[in-house]
Short mmCIF file of C-alpha atoms and ligand atoms in Angstrom, two decimals:
data_model
loop_
_atom_site.label_atom_id
_atom_site.label_comp_id
_atom_site.label_asym_id
_atom_site.label_seq_id
_atom_site.Cartn_x
_atom_site.Cartn_y
_atom_site.Cartn_z
CA MET A 14 9.94 68.39 161.63
CA ARG A 15 11.13 64.81 162.11
CA HIS A 16 13.19 65.12 158.91
CA ILE A 17 14.86 68.39 159.83
CA PHE A 18 16.95 67.18 162.80
CA PRO A 19 18.98 64.50 160.96
CA LEU A 20 19.44 66.97 158.12
CA LEU A 21 20.83 69.58 160.53
CA VAL A 22 23.24 67.02 162.00
CA ILE A 23 24.43 66.08 158.51
CA LEU A 24 24.84 69.74 157.55
CA LEU A 25 26.82 70.49 160.71
CA LEU A 26 29.05 67.42 160.45
CA ALA A 27 29.59 67.47 156.71
CA PRO A 28 32.23 70.24 156.62
CA LEU A 29 34.16 68.52 159.45
CA ALA A 30 34.08 65.17 157.71
CA ASN A 31 35.09 66.79 154.46
CA ALA A 32 37.98 68.77 155.98
CA GLN A 33 39.23 65.65 157.71
CA SER A 34 39.19 63.53 154.58
CA VAL A 35 40.87 66.30 152.58
CA ASP A 36 43.61 66.57 155.24
CA GLU A 37 44.07 62.82 155.13
CA SER A 38 44.16 62.70 151.38
CA PHE A 39 46.76 65.48 151.33
CA GLN A 40 49.03 63.89 153.97
CA ASP A 41 51.31 62.34 151.39
CA CYS A 42 51.27 65.28 149.01
CA PRO A 43 54.36 67.34 148.24
CA GLY A 44 55.05 70.11 150.76
CA LEU A 45 55.11 72.75 148.06
CA LEU A 46 51.33 72.67 147.77
CA ILE A 47 50.28 75.81 149.63
CA GLN A 48 47.20 75.53 151.76
CA ASN A 49 44.14 77.68 151.18
CA GLN A 50 45.72 80.18 148.84
CA SER A 51 43.61 81.34 145.96
CA ALA A 52 43.78 78.68 143.34
CA SER A 53 43.76 78.83 139.60
CA GLU A 54 41.77 75.92 138.25
CA GLU A 55 43.18 74.15 135.22
CA GLN A 56 43.01 70.84 133.34
CA ILE A 57 39.22 70.85 133.72
CA HIS A 58 37.67 67.80 132.09
CA LEU A 59 34.44 65.83 132.08
CA GLN A 60 34.18 62.08 132.61
CA MET A 61 31.01 60.12 131.93
CA THR A 62 29.80 57.59 134.49
CA ASP A 63 27.56 54.62 133.67
CA ASP A 64 24.53 56.73 134.64
CA SER A 65 23.24 59.16 131.96
CA SER A 66 21.92 61.50 134.65
CA GLU A 67 25.43 62.03 136.04
CA MET A 68 28.63 63.67 134.86
CA THR A 69 31.91 63.77 136.75
CA VAL A 70 34.27 66.72 136.46
CA LEU A 71 37.96 66.63 137.37
CA TRP A 72 40.38 69.55 137.63
CA ALA A 73 43.76 70.53 139.03
CA THR A 74 45.18 73.36 141.15
CA SER A 75 48.67 74.17 142.36
CA THR A 76 47.31 74.84 145.85
CA ARG A 77 45.50 72.83 148.48
CA ASN A 78 42.16 74.56 148.25
CA MET A 79 40.19 72.84 150.95
CA ASN A 80 36.61 73.28 149.87
CA ALA A 81 36.62 72.46 146.19
CA ILE A 82 33.14 72.32 144.67
CA VAL A 83 31.26 72.16 141.40
CA GLU A 84 28.21 74.37 141.00
CA TYR A 85 25.80 73.32 138.24
CA ASN A 86 22.62 74.62 136.78
CA GLY A 87 19.92 73.36 134.41
CA SER A 88 16.19 72.77 134.30
CA MET A 89 16.56 70.94 137.65
CA GLY A 90 17.76 74.20 139.28
CA VAL A 91 21.10 75.17 140.78
CA LYS A 92 22.98 72.47 142.66
CA VAL A 93 26.37 72.17 144.33
CA ALA A 94 28.51 69.06 144.85
CA ASP A 95 31.63 68.76 147.01
CA ALA A 96 34.80 67.52 145.36
CA GLU A 97 37.19 64.98 146.71
CA SER A 98 40.75 66.31 146.60
CA TYR A 99 43.92 64.28 146.27
CA CYS A 100 47.36 64.05 144.71
CA TYR A 101 49.65 61.25 143.53
CA GLY A 102 53.35 60.50 143.75
CA ASN A 103 55.62 63.49 144.07
CA HIS A 104 53.77 65.56 141.50
CA ASN A 105 53.14 69.00 142.91
CA VAL A 106 49.54 69.38 141.78
CA ALA A 107 46.28 68.87 143.66
CA PHE A 108 43.43 67.14 141.83
CA HIS A 109 39.74 67.52 142.52
CA MET A 110 36.87 65.31 141.43
CA ALA A 111 33.15 65.93 141.83
CA THR A 112 30.10 64.23 140.34
CA MET A 113 27.07 66.17 139.18
CA THR A 114 23.94 64.08 139.80
CA GLY A 115 20.23 64.25 139.05
CA LEU A 116 20.81 65.81 135.63
CA PRO A 117 17.94 65.94 133.14
CA ILE A 118 18.69 63.66 130.15
CA GLY A 119 19.55 65.23 126.79
CA GLU A 120 19.60 68.76 128.20
CA GLU A 121 22.23 71.46 128.41
CA ILE A 122 23.85 71.93 131.80
CA GLU A 123 26.10 74.82 132.79
CA TYR A 124 28.71 74.37 135.49
CA ARG A 125 31.74 75.95 137.08
CA VAL A 126 34.33 74.66 139.52
CA GLY A 127 36.42 76.25 142.24
CA THR A 128 36.48 76.97 145.94
CA GLN A 129 33.39 77.60 148.00
CA ASP A 130 32.75 81.30 148.68
CA SER A 131 35.74 82.49 146.70
CA ASP A 132 37.29 81.68 143.35
CA MET A 133 35.06 80.06 140.78
CA THR A 134 35.88 79.58 137.12
CA GLU A 135 33.81 80.89 134.23
CA TRP A 136 30.72 78.84 133.32
CA TYR A 137 31.15 75.85 130.99
CA ASN A 138 28.42 73.89 129.20
CA PHE A 139 27.74 70.31 128.26
CA THR A 140 24.69 68.35 127.14
CA THR A 141 23.87 65.08 128.89
CA ILE A 142 23.83 62.11 126.53
CA ASP A 143 20.37 60.65 125.90
CA PRO A 144 20.87 56.90 125.29
CA SER A 145 17.52 56.71 123.48
CA ALA A 146 18.42 59.43 120.95
CA THR A 147 18.36 58.40 117.28
CA HIS A 148 21.55 60.23 116.33
CA PHE A 149 25.02 60.23 117.88
CA GLU A 150 28.38 61.44 116.60
CA TRP A 151 31.80 60.98 118.15
CA ILE A 152 35.51 60.98 117.44
CA SER A 153 37.90 58.09 118.10
CA ILE A 154 41.66 58.55 118.26
CA ALA A 155 44.72 56.68 119.55
CA ASP A 156 48.44 57.33 120.13
CA HIS A 157 48.07 61.07 120.60
CA GLY A 158 50.75 63.09 122.49
CA ASP A 159 51.65 66.71 121.83
CA SER A 160 53.60 66.73 118.56
CA SER A 161 52.58 69.33 115.98
CA GLU A 162 50.56 66.59 114.22
CA GLY A 163 48.96 65.71 117.57
CA MET A 164 48.05 69.35 118.09
CA ASP A 165 46.51 69.46 114.60
CA VAL A 166 44.31 66.55 115.68
CA SER A 167 43.45 68.35 118.95
CA GLU A 168 42.51 71.50 117.08
CA ALA A 169 40.29 69.55 114.70
CA ILE A 170 38.52 67.99 117.70
CA ILE A 171 38.10 71.39 119.39
CA ALA A 172 36.65 72.82 116.16
CA ASP A 173 34.17 69.91 115.83
CA THR A 174 31.07 71.22 117.55
CA THR A 175 28.78 68.29 116.69
CA ALA A 176 30.86 65.46 118.20
CA GLN A 177 29.35 64.38 121.51
CA MET A 178 32.30 62.44 122.90
CA VAL A 179 35.90 61.44 122.18
CA THR A 180 37.41 58.01 122.75
CA ILE A 181 41.14 57.27 122.99
CA SER A 182 42.43 53.74 122.43
CA GLY A 183 45.48 54.25 124.64
CA ASP A 184 48.92 55.95 124.49
CA ILE A 185 47.44 59.26 125.49
CA SER A 186 49.96 61.97 126.49
CA TYR A 187 53.29 60.09 126.20
CA ALA A 188 54.30 61.72 129.51
CA ASP A 189 56.47 58.65 130.21
CA GLY A 190 57.23 59.77 133.77
CA GLU A 191 57.37 63.52 133.04
CA GLN A 192 54.23 64.64 134.88
CA ASN A 193 54.22 68.20 133.53
CA ALA A 194 53.61 66.68 130.11
CA TRP A 195 50.25 65.41 131.38
CA ASP A 196 49.40 68.87 132.78
CA ASN A 197 50.17 70.48 129.42
CA TRP A 198 48.29 67.80 127.54
CA PHE A 199 45.13 68.30 129.62
CA ASN A 200 45.34 72.09 129.31
CA PHE A 201 45.65 71.80 125.55
CA GLN A 202 42.47 69.70 125.30
CA GLN A 203 40.55 71.66 127.94
CA GLU A 204 38.37 73.55 125.49
CA SER A 205 36.97 70.26 124.19
CA MET A 206 37.15 68.33 127.47
CA THR A 207 35.03 70.87 129.36
CA SER A 208 32.14 70.30 126.93
CA ILE A 209 32.31 66.60 125.97
CA PRO A 210 33.70 63.57 127.82
CA TRP A 211 36.92 61.96 126.58
CA VAL A 212 36.71 58.26 127.45
CA THR A 213 39.82 56.11 127.45
CA ALA A 214 41.26 52.63 127.16
CA VAL A 215 44.69 52.31 128.79
CA GLY A 216 47.85 51.91 126.66
CA ASN A 217 51.41 50.78 127.35
CA HIS A 218 52.57 54.42 127.65
CA GLU A 219 50.17 54.90 130.57
CA ASN A 220 52.38 52.44 132.50
CA GLU A 221 55.02 55.06 133.38
CA PRO A 222 58.54 54.72 134.77
CA GLY A 223 58.44 55.35 138.54
CA TYR A 224 54.64 55.79 138.57
CA GLU A 225 53.16 52.75 136.82
CA PHE A 226 49.47 53.48 136.13
CA ALA A 227 49.02 56.03 138.99
CA PRO A 228 48.89 59.16 136.77
CA TYR A 229 46.31 57.54 134.45
CA GLU A 230 44.28 56.28 137.42
CA HIS A 231 44.13 59.66 139.12
CA ARG A 232 43.59 61.80 136.04
CA PHE A 233 40.95 59.75 134.19
CA ASP A 234 38.68 58.32 136.76
CA SER A 235 36.32 55.74 135.34
CA ASP A 236 34.89 54.56 138.67
CA GLN A 237 34.75 57.78 140.75
CA GLN A 238 36.92 56.11 143.40
CA ILE A 239 40.21 57.85 144.16
CA GLU A 240 41.94 54.83 145.59
CA SER A 241 41.00 52.42 142.84
CA GLU A 242 40.59 52.29 139.12
CA THR A 243 38.77 49.98 136.80
CA PHE A 244 40.80 49.31 133.68
CA TRP A 245 37.83 47.63 131.97
CA TYR A 246 34.33 49.08 131.87
CA SER A 247 31.50 49.76 129.44
CA ARG A 248 29.27 52.69 128.53
CA ASN A 249 26.02 52.88 126.55
CA VAL A 250 25.53 55.70 124.04
CA PRO A 251 22.77 55.94 121.41
CA GLY A 252 22.85 52.75 119.30
CA VAL A 253 26.21 51.55 120.61
CA HIS A 254 27.47 49.56 123.57
CA MET A 255 31.12 50.60 124.05
CA VAL A 256 33.57 48.40 125.91
CA PHE A 257 36.88 49.87 127.12
CA MET A 258 39.26 47.01 127.91
CA SER A 259 42.92 46.79 128.86
CA THR A 260 45.50 45.04 126.72
CA GLU A 261 47.99 46.02 129.47
CA HIS A 262 46.50 43.73 132.14
CA ASP A 263 45.77 40.01 132.20
CA PHE A 264 43.09 39.13 129.64
CA ALA A 265 43.73 35.37 129.36
CA PRO A 266 40.88 32.88 129.96
CA GLY A 267 40.42 32.56 133.75
CA SER A 268 41.47 36.17 134.42
CA THR A 269 39.13 38.68 136.05
CA GLN A 270 39.10 40.76 132.89
CA PHE A 271 38.23 37.78 130.68
CA SER A 272 35.25 36.89 132.90
CA TRP A 273 34.12 40.51 133.01
CA LEU A 274 34.30 40.79 129.19
CA GLU A 275 32.29 37.61 128.75
CA GLN A 276 29.64 38.75 131.22
CA ASP A 277 29.47 42.29 129.81
CA LEU A 278 29.28 41.26 126.14
CA SER A 279 26.67 38.59 126.77
CA SER A 280 24.37 41.02 128.57
CA VAL A 281 24.05 43.60 125.78
CA ASN A 282 20.46 44.28 124.71
CA ARG A 283 20.78 44.49 120.92
CA ASP A 284 17.30 45.98 120.57
CA VAL A 285 18.55 49.02 122.47
CA THR A 286 22.17 49.12 121.27
CA PRO A 287 22.38 47.22 117.95
CA PHE A 288 26.17 47.81 117.70
CA VAL A 289 29.04 46.76 119.97
CA ILE A 290 32.49 48.37 119.79
CA VAL A 291 35.48 47.20 121.82
CA TYR A 292 38.16 49.82 122.45
CA GLY A 293 41.60 48.55 123.53
CA HIS A 294 45.20 49.54 122.85
CA LYS A 295 47.09 46.68 121.21
CA PRO A 296 45.61 45.25 117.99
CA MET A 297 44.68 41.63 117.30
CA TYR A 298 45.22 42.36 113.63
CA SER A 299 47.95 44.64 112.28
CA SER A 300 50.12 44.25 109.17
CA ASN A 301 52.55 46.93 110.36
CA SER A 302 56.08 45.51 110.68
CA TYR A 303 56.84 47.55 113.85
CA HIS A 304 54.57 45.67 116.29
CA GLY A 305 52.15 43.65 114.16
CA SER A 306 49.26 41.49 115.36
CA GLU A 307 49.17 40.68 119.09
CA VAL A 308 48.71 36.95 118.69
CA GLU A 309 48.25 36.31 122.44
CA LEU A 310 45.36 38.76 122.48
CA ARG A 311 43.82 37.09 119.45
CA ASP A 312 44.26 33.61 120.96
CA SER A 313 42.53 34.70 124.18
CA LEU A 314 39.70 36.91 123.00
CA GLU A 315 38.93 36.62 119.29
CA ALA A 316 36.60 33.62 119.62
CA MET A 317 34.64 35.45 122.32
CA TYR A 318 34.32 38.61 120.20
CA VAL A 319 33.11 36.55 117.22
CA ALA A 320 30.63 34.55 119.33
CA GLN A 321 29.28 37.70 121.01
CA GLY A 322 28.84 39.54 117.73
CA VAL A 323 31.29 42.40 118.37
CA ASP A 324 31.09 44.72 115.36
CA LEU A 325 34.22 46.84 115.65
CA VAL A 326 37.48 46.52 117.57
CA ILE A 327 39.29 49.87 117.65
CA ALA A 328 42.97 49.71 118.63
CA GLY A 329 46.17 51.73 118.24
CA HIS A 330 49.81 50.92 119.21
CA ASP A 331 51.03 50.61 115.60
CA HIS A 332 51.24 54.17 114.31
CA PHE A 333 49.34 53.79 111.06
CA TYR A 334 45.76 53.24 109.84
CA GLU A 335 44.42 49.82 108.94
CA ARG A 336 40.98 48.26 108.58
CA THR A 337 40.31 44.55 108.19
CA TRP A 338 37.36 42.90 106.52
CA PRO A 339 34.98 41.19 108.94
CA VAL A 340 37.31 38.37 110.10
CA SER A 341 37.48 35.30 112.26
CA ALA A 342 40.75 33.41 112.81
CA GLU A 343 42.38 35.27 109.89
CA THR A 344 39.59 34.12 107.58
CA VAL A 345 37.71 36.81 105.69
CA MET A 346 34.02 36.30 106.49
CA ASP A 347 32.58 38.97 104.20
CA THR A 348 33.78 41.64 101.79
CA GLY A 349 30.55 43.62 101.89
CA ASN A 350 29.18 45.62 99.02
CA ASP A 351 30.74 48.95 98.11
CA GLU A 352 32.19 49.46 101.64
CA ARG A 353 28.85 48.56 103.22
CA PHE A 354 28.54 45.58 105.57
CA SER A 355 25.73 43.82 107.38
CA ARG A 356 26.60 43.32 111.03
CA GLY A 357 27.10 39.83 112.47
CA GLN A 358 29.59 38.47 109.92
CA GLY A 359 32.60 38.93 112.24
CA PRO A 360 34.38 41.86 113.86
CA ILE A 361 36.08 44.52 111.72
CA HIS A 362 39.41 45.44 113.36
CA LEU A 363 40.84 48.93 113.12
CA VAL A 364 44.27 50.28 114.01
CA ILE A 365 44.03 54.05 114.31
CA GLY A 366 47.45 54.93 115.80
CA ILE A 367 47.55 58.07 113.64
CA GLY A 368 46.82 60.64 116.39
CA GLY A 369 50.20 62.38 116.19
CA ARG A 370 53.14 60.11 117.02
CA SER A 371 55.68 59.52 114.25
CA ALA A 372 54.39 57.07 111.67
CA TYR A 373 55.62 53.49 111.50
CA GLU A 374 55.99 53.25 107.74
CA GLU A 375 57.23 49.69 107.22
CA LEU A 376 54.43 47.29 106.33
CA ASP A 377 54.28 43.51 105.99
CA GLU A 378 54.29 42.48 102.34
CA PRO A 379 52.30 41.18 100.66
CA GLN A 380 49.27 42.78 102.30
CA PRO A 381 47.46 40.01 104.20
CA GLU A 382 44.12 38.90 102.79
CA TRP A 383 42.27 40.06 105.92
CA SER A 384 43.57 43.63 105.47
CA ALA A 385 41.00 45.71 103.58
CA TYR A 386 42.65 49.16 103.70
CA ARG A 387 45.93 50.49 105.11
CA GLU A 388 47.87 53.74 105.08
CA ASN A 389 51.30 54.29 106.64
CA ASN A 390 52.29 57.95 106.27
CA SER A 391 49.38 60.14 107.35
CA TYR A 392 47.99 61.54 110.63
CA GLY A 393 44.41 62.08 111.66
CA TRP A 394 41.37 60.78 113.48
CA THR A 395 38.19 58.80 112.89
CA ARG A 396 34.66 60.10 113.19
CA LEU A 397 31.68 57.82 113.79
CA VAL A 398 28.00 58.51 113.26
CA TYR A 399 25.11 56.35 114.48
CA ASP A 400 21.90 56.91 112.52
CA GLY A 401 19.06 55.36 114.51
CA ASP A 402 16.42 55.91 111.81
CA VAL A 403 18.09 53.28 109.60
CA ARG A 404 20.11 51.67 112.44
CA GLU A 405 23.51 51.97 110.82
CA LEU A 406 26.97 53.09 111.84
CA THR A 407 29.37 54.95 109.53
CA LEU A 408 33.07 55.49 110.20
CA THR A 409 35.11 58.07 108.31
CA HIS A 410 38.90 58.31 108.51
CA HIS A 411 40.02 61.95 108.35
CA ARG A 412 43.57 63.06 107.58
CA THR A 413 45.05 66.25 109.09
CA ASP A 414 45.47 67.65 105.55
CA GLY A 415 41.67 67.85 105.27
CA THR A 416 41.25 64.86 102.98
CA ILE A 417 39.31 61.69 103.71
CA GLY A 418 40.95 58.27 103.52
CA ASP A 419 38.82 55.28 104.39
CA LYS A 420 35.06 55.21 104.90
CA PHE A 421 32.60 52.39 105.53
CA THR A 422 29.16 51.63 106.92
CA ILE A 423 27.84 48.76 109.02
CA GLN A 424 24.10 48.24 108.97
CA GLU A 425 21.99 46.20 111.35
CA SER A 426 19.73 44.84 108.59
CA PRO A 427 21.02 41.59 107.03
CA SER A 428 20.06 42.63 103.47
CA ILE A 429 22.45 45.08 101.88
CA VAL A 430 20.68 48.27 100.89
CA GLU A 431 22.31 49.53 97.72
CA SER A 432 24.37 52.66 98.25
CA ASP A 433 23.54 55.88 96.32
CA ASP A 434 25.97 54.98 93.53
CA SER A 435 24.68 51.47 93.04
CA SER A 436 21.04 52.57 93.27
CA GLU A 437 21.78 54.90 90.35
CA LEU A 438 23.08 51.83 88.57
CA GLY A 439 19.88 50.09 89.68
CA MET A 440 17.80 52.80 87.99
CA VAL A 441 19.83 52.39 84.79
CA GLY A 442 19.11 48.67 85.08
CA MET A 443 15.36 49.27 85.29
CA ASP A 444 15.51 51.74 82.39
CA SER A 445 17.21 49.06 80.32
CA VAL A 446 14.42 46.60 81.15
CA PHE A 447 11.77 49.15 80.11
CA ALA A 448 13.73 49.87 76.90
CA ILE A 449 13.93 46.15 76.02
CA VAL A 450 10.18 45.72 76.70
CA ALA A 451 9.44 48.77 74.52
CA LEU A 452 11.67 47.45 71.74
CA LEU A 453 10.07 44.01 71.92
CA GLY A 454 6.63 45.63 71.83
CA ALA A 455 7.60 47.70 68.76
CA ALA A 456 9.06 44.62 67.03
CA LEU A 457 5.87 42.61 67.70
CA ARG A 458 3.66 45.46 66.39
CA LYS A 459 5.78 45.56 63.16
CA ARG A 460 5.09 41.87 62.61
FE1 LIG B 248 51.89 54.43 120.55
FE1 LIG B 249 51.47 51.58 122.39
#
């Protein structure tokens, strides 16, 4: 009985508190948002938190529906969470954000969003990520937008039913101050974004005329706080510690971001996540003539990435594809064996600005020594697979025409395991040894 009274008070006060905060959060919103009319939910998308038993969902309506909720269901039973509702700038759309908690790990959850006691959407599904799983697949893109090439990339992602997340290394919708472009962009990706989280690093195009970073902050919420946004954060997935940093904010030694990066990278447990990937927008290494290498970024952070054993740095900004060898201070540390590398030799840097924006075709010549592979006239995406049985990570570069460009593997083990091709060669080698022994034996018997 003692527990029931406080619970009753909370239940009675909760709707009041909620209504008040919704009113407050809507005070600055455009007058065109109609209150409490039936709302059509759109731009529904998941966002992972740093807790595997949680998933945040965000959506938009053109009306001020006051009691926005998410209802979710799994082996833990049916639960409901209230959303926080808000808007930004003069954009005539209301946004809602709710976090589903207490989710069983690695299990399918169904959910729907809407307004309490009235309109709810259809049910959507997602599977919570199990950080201890031995297999994980995801897609990484950058410089996306809504060109026909960008839509080809979106359709490929929607059709990919085994990818468990998408990352974007900045320059996301290219709204550039035109807020409807964001709305359309989110609606186009909704089919994928309702089932897997799209996790982002901020790019220069997210700093919009008249809005600065406000649209990005309110639409992709990495910290579940409406009034703030973290532009640098990390997430653990099976086998990989992923860092999302900002090349658009201060990263110089002494800055908050620099200290955070140092602290985050030095606290990775490599037994649990053998690989570390840093996602950020501008590249430290690029041999594209349009932007090229961001030398300031390299001067500030490369030594730290090398010292902390970062395996991959995945950037965009230059609209082409390029992969470096494992490098440190422009020096090639390793050239691997048949596109296979042992981790710990130095970060491999990728520019994957091929998500749909027009290609930057002019390249620096001659190709720098640190550049292992580059391509300046195709569009596409990259797909990564972590195989926990052998503790290795494989990245494949897909073009929108269905062909594959680059492909390589990083393994945790320091000794290079021969690839299928070279092991065939290995077998030939052993056959030759047996043949020589047999020949020698025959020759000796003849004597
Ligand atoms: Fe771009
Ligand atoms: Fe950019």
